Tab-separated table of C-alpha atoms in Angstrom:
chain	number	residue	atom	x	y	z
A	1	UNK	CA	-16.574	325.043	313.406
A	2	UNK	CA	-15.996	322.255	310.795
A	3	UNK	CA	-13.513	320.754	313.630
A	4	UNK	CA	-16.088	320.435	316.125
A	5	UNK	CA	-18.378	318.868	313.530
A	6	UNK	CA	-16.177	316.118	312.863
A	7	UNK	CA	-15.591	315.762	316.551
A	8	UNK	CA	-19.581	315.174	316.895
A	9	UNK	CA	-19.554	312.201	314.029
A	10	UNK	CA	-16.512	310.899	315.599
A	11	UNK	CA	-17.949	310.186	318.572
A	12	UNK	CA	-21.585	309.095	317.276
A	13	UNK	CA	-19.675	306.516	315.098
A	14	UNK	CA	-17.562	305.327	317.770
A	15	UNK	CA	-20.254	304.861	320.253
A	16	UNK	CA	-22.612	303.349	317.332
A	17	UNK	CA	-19.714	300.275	316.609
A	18	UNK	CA	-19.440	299.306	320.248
A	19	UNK	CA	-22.861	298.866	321.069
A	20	UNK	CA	-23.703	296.625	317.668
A	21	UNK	CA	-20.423	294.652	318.919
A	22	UNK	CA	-21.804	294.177	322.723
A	23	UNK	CA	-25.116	292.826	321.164
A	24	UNK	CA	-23.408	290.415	318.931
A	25	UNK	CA	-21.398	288.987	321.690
A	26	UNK	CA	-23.773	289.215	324.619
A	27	UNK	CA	-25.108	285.551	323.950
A	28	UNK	CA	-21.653	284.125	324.269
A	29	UNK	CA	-20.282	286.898	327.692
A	30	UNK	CA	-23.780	286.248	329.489
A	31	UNK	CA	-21.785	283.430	331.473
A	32	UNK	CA	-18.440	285.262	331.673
A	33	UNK	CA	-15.541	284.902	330.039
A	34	UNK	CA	-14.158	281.446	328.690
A	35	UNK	CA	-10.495	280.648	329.701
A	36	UNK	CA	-8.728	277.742	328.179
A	37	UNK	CA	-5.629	276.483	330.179
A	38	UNK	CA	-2.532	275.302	328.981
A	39	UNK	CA	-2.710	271.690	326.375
A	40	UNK	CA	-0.492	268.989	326.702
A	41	UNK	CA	1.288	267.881	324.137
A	42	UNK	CA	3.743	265.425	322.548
A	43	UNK	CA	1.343	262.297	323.838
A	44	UNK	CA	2.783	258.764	323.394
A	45	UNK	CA	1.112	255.421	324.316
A	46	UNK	CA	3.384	252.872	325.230
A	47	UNK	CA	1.988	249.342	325.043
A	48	UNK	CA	2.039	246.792	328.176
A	49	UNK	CA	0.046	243.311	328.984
A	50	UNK	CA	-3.369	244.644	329.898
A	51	UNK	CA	-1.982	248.110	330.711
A	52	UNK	CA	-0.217	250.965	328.926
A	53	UNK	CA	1.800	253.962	329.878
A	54	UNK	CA	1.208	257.332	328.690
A	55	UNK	CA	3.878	259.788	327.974
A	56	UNK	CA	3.212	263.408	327.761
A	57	UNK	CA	4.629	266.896	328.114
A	58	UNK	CA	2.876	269.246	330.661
A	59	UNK	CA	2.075	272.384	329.209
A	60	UNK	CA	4.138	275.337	330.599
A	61	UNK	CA	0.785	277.167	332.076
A	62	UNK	CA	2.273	277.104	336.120
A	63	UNK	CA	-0.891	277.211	337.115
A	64	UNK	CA	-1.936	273.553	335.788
A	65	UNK	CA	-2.559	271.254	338.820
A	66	UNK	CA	-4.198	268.307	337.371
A	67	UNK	CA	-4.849	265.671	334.453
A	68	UNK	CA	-7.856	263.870	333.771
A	69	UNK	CA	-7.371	260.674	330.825
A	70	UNK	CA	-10.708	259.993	329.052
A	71	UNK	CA	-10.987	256.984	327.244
A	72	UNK	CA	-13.617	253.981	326.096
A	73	UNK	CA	-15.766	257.268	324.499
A	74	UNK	CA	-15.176	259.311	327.548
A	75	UNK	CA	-16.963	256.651	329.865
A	76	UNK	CA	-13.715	255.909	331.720
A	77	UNK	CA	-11.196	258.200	333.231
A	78	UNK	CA	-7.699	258.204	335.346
A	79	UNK	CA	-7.264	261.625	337.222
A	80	UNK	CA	-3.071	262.406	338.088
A	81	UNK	CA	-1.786	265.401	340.116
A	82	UNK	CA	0.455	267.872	338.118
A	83	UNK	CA	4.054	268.042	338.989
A	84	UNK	CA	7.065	270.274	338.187
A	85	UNK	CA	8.265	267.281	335.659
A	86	UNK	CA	7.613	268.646	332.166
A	87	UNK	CA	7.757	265.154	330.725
A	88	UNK	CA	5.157	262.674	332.736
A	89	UNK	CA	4.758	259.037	332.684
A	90	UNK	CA	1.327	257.407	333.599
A	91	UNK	CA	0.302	254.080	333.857
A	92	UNK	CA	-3.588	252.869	332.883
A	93	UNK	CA	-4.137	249.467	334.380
A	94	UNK	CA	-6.843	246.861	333.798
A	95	UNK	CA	-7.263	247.414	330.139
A	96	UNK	CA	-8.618	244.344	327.450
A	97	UNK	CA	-6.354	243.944	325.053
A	98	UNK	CA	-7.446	245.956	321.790
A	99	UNK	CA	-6.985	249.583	320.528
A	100	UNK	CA	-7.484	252.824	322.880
A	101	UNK	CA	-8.354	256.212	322.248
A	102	UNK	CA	-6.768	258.611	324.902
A	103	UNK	CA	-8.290	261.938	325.500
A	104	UNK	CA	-6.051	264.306	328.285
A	105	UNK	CA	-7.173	267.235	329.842
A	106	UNK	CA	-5.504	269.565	332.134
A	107	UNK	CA	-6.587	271.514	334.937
A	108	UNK	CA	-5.977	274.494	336.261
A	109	UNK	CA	-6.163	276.081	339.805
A	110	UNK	CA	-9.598	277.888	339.132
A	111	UNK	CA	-10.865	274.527	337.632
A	112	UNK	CA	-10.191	275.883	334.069
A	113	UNK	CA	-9.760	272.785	331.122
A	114	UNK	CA	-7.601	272.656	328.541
A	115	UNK	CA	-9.503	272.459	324.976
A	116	UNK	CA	-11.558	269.597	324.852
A	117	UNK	CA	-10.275	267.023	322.190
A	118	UNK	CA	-7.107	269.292	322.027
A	119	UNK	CA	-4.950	266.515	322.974
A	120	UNK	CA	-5.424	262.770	321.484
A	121	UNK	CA	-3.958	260.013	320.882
A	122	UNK	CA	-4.035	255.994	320.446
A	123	UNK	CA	-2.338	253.489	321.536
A	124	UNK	CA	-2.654	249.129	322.330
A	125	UNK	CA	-2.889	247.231	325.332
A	126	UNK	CA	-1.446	243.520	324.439
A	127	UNK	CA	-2.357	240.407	325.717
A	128	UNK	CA	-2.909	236.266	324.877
A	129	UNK	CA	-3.333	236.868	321.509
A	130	UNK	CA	-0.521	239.050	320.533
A	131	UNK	CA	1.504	236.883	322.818
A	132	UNK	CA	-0.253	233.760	321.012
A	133	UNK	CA	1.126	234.753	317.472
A	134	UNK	CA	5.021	235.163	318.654
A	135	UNK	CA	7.010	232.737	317.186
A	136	UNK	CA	10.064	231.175	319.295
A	137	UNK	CA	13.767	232.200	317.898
A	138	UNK	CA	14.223	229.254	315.205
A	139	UNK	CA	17.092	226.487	315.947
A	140	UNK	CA	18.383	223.899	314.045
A	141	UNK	CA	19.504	221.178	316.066
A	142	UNK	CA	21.706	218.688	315.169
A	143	UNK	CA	24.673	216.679	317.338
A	144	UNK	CA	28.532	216.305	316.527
A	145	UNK	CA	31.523	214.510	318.509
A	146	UNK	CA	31.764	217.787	320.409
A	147	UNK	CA	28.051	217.963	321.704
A	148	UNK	CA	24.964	219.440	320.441
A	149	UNK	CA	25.483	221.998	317.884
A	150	UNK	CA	22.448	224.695	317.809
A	151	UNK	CA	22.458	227.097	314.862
A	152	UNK	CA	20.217	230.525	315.883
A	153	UNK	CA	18.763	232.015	313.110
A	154	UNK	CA	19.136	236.041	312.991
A	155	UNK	CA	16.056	238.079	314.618
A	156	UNK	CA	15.246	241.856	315.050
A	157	UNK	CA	15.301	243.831	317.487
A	158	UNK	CA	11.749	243.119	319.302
A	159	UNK	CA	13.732	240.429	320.371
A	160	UNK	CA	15.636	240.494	323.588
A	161	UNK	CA	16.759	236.985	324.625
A	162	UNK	CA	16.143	233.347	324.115
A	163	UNK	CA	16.577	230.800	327.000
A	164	UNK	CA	17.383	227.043	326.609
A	165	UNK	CA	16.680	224.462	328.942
A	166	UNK	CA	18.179	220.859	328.436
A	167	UNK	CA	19.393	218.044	330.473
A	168	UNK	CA	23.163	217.981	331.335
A	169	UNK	CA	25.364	214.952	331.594
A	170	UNK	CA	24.955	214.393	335.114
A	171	UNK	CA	21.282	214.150	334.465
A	172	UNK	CA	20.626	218.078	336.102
A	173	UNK	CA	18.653	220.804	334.728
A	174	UNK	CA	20.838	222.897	332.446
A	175	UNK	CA	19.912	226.431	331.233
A	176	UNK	CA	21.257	228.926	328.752
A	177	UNK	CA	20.831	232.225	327.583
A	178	UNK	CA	21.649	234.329	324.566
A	179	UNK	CA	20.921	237.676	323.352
A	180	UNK	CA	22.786	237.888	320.593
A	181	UNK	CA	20.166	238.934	317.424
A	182	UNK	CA	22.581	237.816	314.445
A	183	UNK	CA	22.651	233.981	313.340
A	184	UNK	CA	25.434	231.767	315.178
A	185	UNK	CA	26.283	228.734	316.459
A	186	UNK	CA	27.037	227.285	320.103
A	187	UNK	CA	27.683	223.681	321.063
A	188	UNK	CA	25.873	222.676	324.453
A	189	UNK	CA	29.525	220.218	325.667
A	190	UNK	CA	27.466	218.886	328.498
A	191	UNK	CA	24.473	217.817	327.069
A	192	UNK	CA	22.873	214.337	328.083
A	193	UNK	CA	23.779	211.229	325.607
A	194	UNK	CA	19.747	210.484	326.174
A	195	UNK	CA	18.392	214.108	325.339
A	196	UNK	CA	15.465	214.228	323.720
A	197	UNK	CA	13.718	217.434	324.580
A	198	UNK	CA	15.045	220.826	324.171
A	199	UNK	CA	12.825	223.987	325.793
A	200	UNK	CA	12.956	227.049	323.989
A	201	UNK	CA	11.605	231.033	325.382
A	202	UNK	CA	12.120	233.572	323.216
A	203	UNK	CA	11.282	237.213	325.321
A	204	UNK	CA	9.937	239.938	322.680
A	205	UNK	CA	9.274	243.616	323.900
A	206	UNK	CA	7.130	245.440	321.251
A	207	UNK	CA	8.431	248.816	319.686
A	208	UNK	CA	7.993	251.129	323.177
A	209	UNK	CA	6.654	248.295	324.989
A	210	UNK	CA	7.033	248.798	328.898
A	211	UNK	CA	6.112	244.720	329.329
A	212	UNK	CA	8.176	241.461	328.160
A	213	UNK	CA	6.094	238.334	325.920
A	214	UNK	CA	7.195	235.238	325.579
A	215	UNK	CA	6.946	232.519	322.715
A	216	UNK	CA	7.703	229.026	323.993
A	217	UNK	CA	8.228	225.873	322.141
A	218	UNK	CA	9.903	222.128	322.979
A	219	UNK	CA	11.978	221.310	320.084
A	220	UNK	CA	12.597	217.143	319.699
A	221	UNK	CA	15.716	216.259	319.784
A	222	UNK	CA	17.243	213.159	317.623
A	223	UNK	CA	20.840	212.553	318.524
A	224	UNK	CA	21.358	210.790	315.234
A	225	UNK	CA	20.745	214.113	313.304
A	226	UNK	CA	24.352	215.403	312.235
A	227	UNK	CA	27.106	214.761	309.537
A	228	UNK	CA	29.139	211.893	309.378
A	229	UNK	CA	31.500	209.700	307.599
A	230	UNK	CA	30.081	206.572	305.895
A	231	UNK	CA	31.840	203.915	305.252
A	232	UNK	CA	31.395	199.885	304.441
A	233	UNK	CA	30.529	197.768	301.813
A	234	UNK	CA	28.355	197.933	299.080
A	235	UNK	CA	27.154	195.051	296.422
A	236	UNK	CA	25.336	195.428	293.289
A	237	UNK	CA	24.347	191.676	292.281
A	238	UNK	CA	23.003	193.142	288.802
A	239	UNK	CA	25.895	195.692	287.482
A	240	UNK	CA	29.753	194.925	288.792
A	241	UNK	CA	31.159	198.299	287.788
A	242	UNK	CA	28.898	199.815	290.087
A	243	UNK	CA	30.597	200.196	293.559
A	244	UNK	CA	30.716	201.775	296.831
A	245	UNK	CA	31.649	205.829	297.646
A	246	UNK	CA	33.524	205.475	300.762
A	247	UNK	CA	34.358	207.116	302.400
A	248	UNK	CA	31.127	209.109	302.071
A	249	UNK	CA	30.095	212.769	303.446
A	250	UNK	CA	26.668	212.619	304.407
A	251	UNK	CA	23.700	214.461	306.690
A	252	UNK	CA	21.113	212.156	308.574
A	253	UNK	CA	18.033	215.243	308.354
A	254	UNK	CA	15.415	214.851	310.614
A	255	UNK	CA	12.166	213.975	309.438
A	256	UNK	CA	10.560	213.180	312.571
A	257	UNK	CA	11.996	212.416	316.412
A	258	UNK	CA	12.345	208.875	315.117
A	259	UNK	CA	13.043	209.656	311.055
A	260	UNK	CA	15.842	210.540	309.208
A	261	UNK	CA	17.343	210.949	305.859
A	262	UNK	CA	20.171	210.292	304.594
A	263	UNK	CA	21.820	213.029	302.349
A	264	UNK	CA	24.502	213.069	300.073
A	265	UNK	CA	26.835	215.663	300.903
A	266	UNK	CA	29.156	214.616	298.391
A	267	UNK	CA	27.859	214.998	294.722
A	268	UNK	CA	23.701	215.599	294.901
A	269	UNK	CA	23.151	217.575	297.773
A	270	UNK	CA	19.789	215.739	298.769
A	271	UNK	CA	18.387	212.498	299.682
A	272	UNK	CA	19.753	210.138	297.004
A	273	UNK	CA	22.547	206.919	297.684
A	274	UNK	CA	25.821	207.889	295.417
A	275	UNK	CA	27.481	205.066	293.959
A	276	UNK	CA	30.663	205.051	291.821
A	277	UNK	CA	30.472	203.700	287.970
A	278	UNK	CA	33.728	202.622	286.718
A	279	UNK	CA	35.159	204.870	289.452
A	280	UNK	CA	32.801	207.966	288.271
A	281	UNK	CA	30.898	209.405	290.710
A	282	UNK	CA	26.748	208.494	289.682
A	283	UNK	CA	23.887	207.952	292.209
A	284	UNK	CA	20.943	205.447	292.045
A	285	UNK	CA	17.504	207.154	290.815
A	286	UNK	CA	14.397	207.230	292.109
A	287	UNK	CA	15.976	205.930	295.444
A	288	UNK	CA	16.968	207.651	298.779
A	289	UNK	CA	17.030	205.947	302.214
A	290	UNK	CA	15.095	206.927	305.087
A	291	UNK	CA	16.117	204.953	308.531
A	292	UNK	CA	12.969	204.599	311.090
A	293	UNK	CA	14.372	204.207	314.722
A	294	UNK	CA	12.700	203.496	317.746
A	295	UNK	CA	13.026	205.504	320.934
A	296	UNK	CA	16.338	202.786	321.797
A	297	UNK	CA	18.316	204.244	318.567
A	298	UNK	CA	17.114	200.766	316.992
A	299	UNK	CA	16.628	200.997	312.981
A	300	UNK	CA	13.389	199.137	313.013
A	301	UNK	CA	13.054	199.668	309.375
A	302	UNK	CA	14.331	201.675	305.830
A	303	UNK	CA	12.295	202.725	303.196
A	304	UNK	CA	12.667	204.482	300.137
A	305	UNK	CA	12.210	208.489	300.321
A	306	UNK	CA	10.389	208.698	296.608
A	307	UNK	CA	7.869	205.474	297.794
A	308	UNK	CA	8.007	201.911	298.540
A	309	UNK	CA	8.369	201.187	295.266
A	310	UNK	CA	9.356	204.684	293.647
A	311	UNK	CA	8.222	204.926	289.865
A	312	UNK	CA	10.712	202.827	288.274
A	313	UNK	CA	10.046	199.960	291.126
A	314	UNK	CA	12.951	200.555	293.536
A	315	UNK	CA	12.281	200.181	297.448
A	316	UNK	CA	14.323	199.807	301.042
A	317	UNK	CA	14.171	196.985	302.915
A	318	UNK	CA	16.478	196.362	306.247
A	319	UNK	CA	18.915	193.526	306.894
A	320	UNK	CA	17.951	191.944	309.915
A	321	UNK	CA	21.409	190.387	310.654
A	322	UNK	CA	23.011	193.856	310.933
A	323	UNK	CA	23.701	195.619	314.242
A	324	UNK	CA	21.529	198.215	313.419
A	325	UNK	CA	21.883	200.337	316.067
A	326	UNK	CA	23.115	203.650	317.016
A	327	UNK	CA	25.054	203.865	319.761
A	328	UNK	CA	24.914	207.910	321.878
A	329	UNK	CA	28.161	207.116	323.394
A	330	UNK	CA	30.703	206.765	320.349
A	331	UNK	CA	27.997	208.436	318.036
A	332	UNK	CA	28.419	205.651	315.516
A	333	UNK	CA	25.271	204.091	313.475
A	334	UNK	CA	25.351	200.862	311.857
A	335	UNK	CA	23.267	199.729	309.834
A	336	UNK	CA	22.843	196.977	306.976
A	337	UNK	CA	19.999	197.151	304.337
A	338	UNK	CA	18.879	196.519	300.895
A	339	UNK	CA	17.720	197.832	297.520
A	340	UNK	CA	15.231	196.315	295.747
A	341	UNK	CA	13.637	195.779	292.308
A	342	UNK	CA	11.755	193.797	289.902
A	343	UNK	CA	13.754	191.133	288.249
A	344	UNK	CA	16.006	190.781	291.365
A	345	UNK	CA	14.954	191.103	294.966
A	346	UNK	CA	18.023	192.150	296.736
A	347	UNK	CA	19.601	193.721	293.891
A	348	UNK	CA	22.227	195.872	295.902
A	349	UNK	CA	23.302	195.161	299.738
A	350	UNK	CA	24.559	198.102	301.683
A	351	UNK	CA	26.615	197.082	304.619
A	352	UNK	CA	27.361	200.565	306.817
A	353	UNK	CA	29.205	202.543	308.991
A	354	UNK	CA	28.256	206.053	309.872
A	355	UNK	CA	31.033	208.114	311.920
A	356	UNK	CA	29.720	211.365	313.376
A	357	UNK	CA	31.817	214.156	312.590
């Protein structure tokens, strides 16, 4: 008796449970049941010019037959088939360059979606003004008795190549390319005795980039620029223990395309003339030459690097009976000038020879 008692409540209770459960859930089964195909995951975005690519794996759900790509808050979209590929590759064209949100949803056969905003992810498309702030590889440029030296500077690895365009010898377009990322040095043998331009394009591909940018830049070219041995005569009309340093290491920097300054590569290290003093090696202060050229590799003038006068009155005037004139073929300037101060005009003449290394 007491079994079939318990059977009873058993039953009631059961039946009881399932009925409060139906009419808790009846709001959210009045439509059917909700199926939620497979998601697709590990999304990349892989920036282009005006375009990216998006990399994704499918999800393993074989009965996925389609992708739809929301972005631009859902008011754009890109529809792809499905394919047996688990890792897919898609390109969205025609995007302004800025910052993308990509929303993917799969498909299935019955017209099923995956969870909406199950699969995200961002990503750029690139354009003038990311191509605008690339910077071309750096190169110093400077010439030598073997040709035109060109020192790289090192770069990382967003950067794939740099070309160089010059004129050759013969007077012919010349090109050259390099892809090596540390610093080094190459010497263009062919290079034109009258070359003045130099036309650098550095090719960058971002980090996952699926398109190449380019920086561009024309770098002036002074065929005096390089290091040389100076030699000549020097007079000091005021002091007769101070003499001449040749022979003499020295740099003609650049300044400008037509400017350049002499360096001493001997005992300073920067833009001052060294003299000897009772044999001693001493430089004058406040007083470093800079030689103005025209575009004929005529010295047209020299002044003095710290002003014309410096603080303590010095200045750089050019001797007009020199030669003063540089000449491409045997890369050897000459050049005769003055320094100057109160209480003597010409107070030292400098009568030179620079040899290009």
């Amino acid at each position: 008796m007491k079994y079939i008692i318990y059977t009873l409540l058993l039953v009631a209770t059961g039946w009881t449970a399932c009925t409060k459960m139906d009419h808790e859930y009846a709001p959210y089964l009045s439509n059917g049941e909700i199926f939620y195909t497979g998601v697709p995951t590990r999304l990349e975005v892989h920036p282009g010019r005006g375009r990216v690519e998006l990399q994704f794996t499918r999800p393993k759900d074989p009965n996925v037959t389609r992708f739809v790509i929301y972005w631009s808050n859902r008011s754009k979209h890109l529809e792809i088939p499905a394919t047996d590929v688990m890792v897919q590759k898609v390109i969205i064209p025609d995007l302004r360059e800025g910052e993308y949100v990509f929303e993917m949803v799969a498909y299935d056969k019955a017209g099923n979606p995956s969870a909406r905003g199950a699969a995200i992810v961002s990503g750029s498309s690139l354009g003038q003004a990311y191509e605008g702030n690339l910077q071309a590889r750096r190169v110093t440029v400077a010439n030598s008795q073997s040709g035109i030296l060109l020192d790289f500077t090192s770069v990382d690895t967003v950067c794939r190549y740099t070309t160089l365009g010059y004129t050759t010898l013969p007077g012919a377009a010349g090109t050259m390319m390099y892809s090596n990322r540390d610093a080094f040095r190459d010497t263009l043998k062919d290079a034109s005795l009258q070359l003045s331009v130099i036309k650098l394009k550095t090719a960058y591909v971002p980090p996952s980039g699926i398109d190449t940018f380019y920086a561009r830049q024309e770098l002036a070219v002074n065929l005096l620029a390089g290091k040389y041995v100076c030699t000549g005569q020097m007079t000091d009309n005021t002091t007769a223990s101070l003499t001449g340093p040749y022979p003499w290491n020295v740099t003609l920097r650049p300044v400008t395309a037509t400017q350049l300054e002499l360096v001493d590569d001997d005992q300073t290290n920067d833009v001052y003339h060294k003299i000897l003093s009772d044999g001693n090696g001493s430089y004058y202060g406040s007083f470093g030459v800079v030689f103005n050229l025209d575009n004929h590799y005529r010295v047209i003038s020299v002044v003095n690097k710290y002003g014309q006068p410096s603080s303590n009155g010095r200045s750089a005037e050019l001797d007009p009976s020199g030669v003063n004139t540089f000449d491409p073929v045997t890369r050897i300037l000459r050049v005769k000038y003055w320094m100057n101060q109160p209480g003597s005009t010409h107070r030292t003449s400098f009568d030179e020879t620079f040899t290009m290394k």
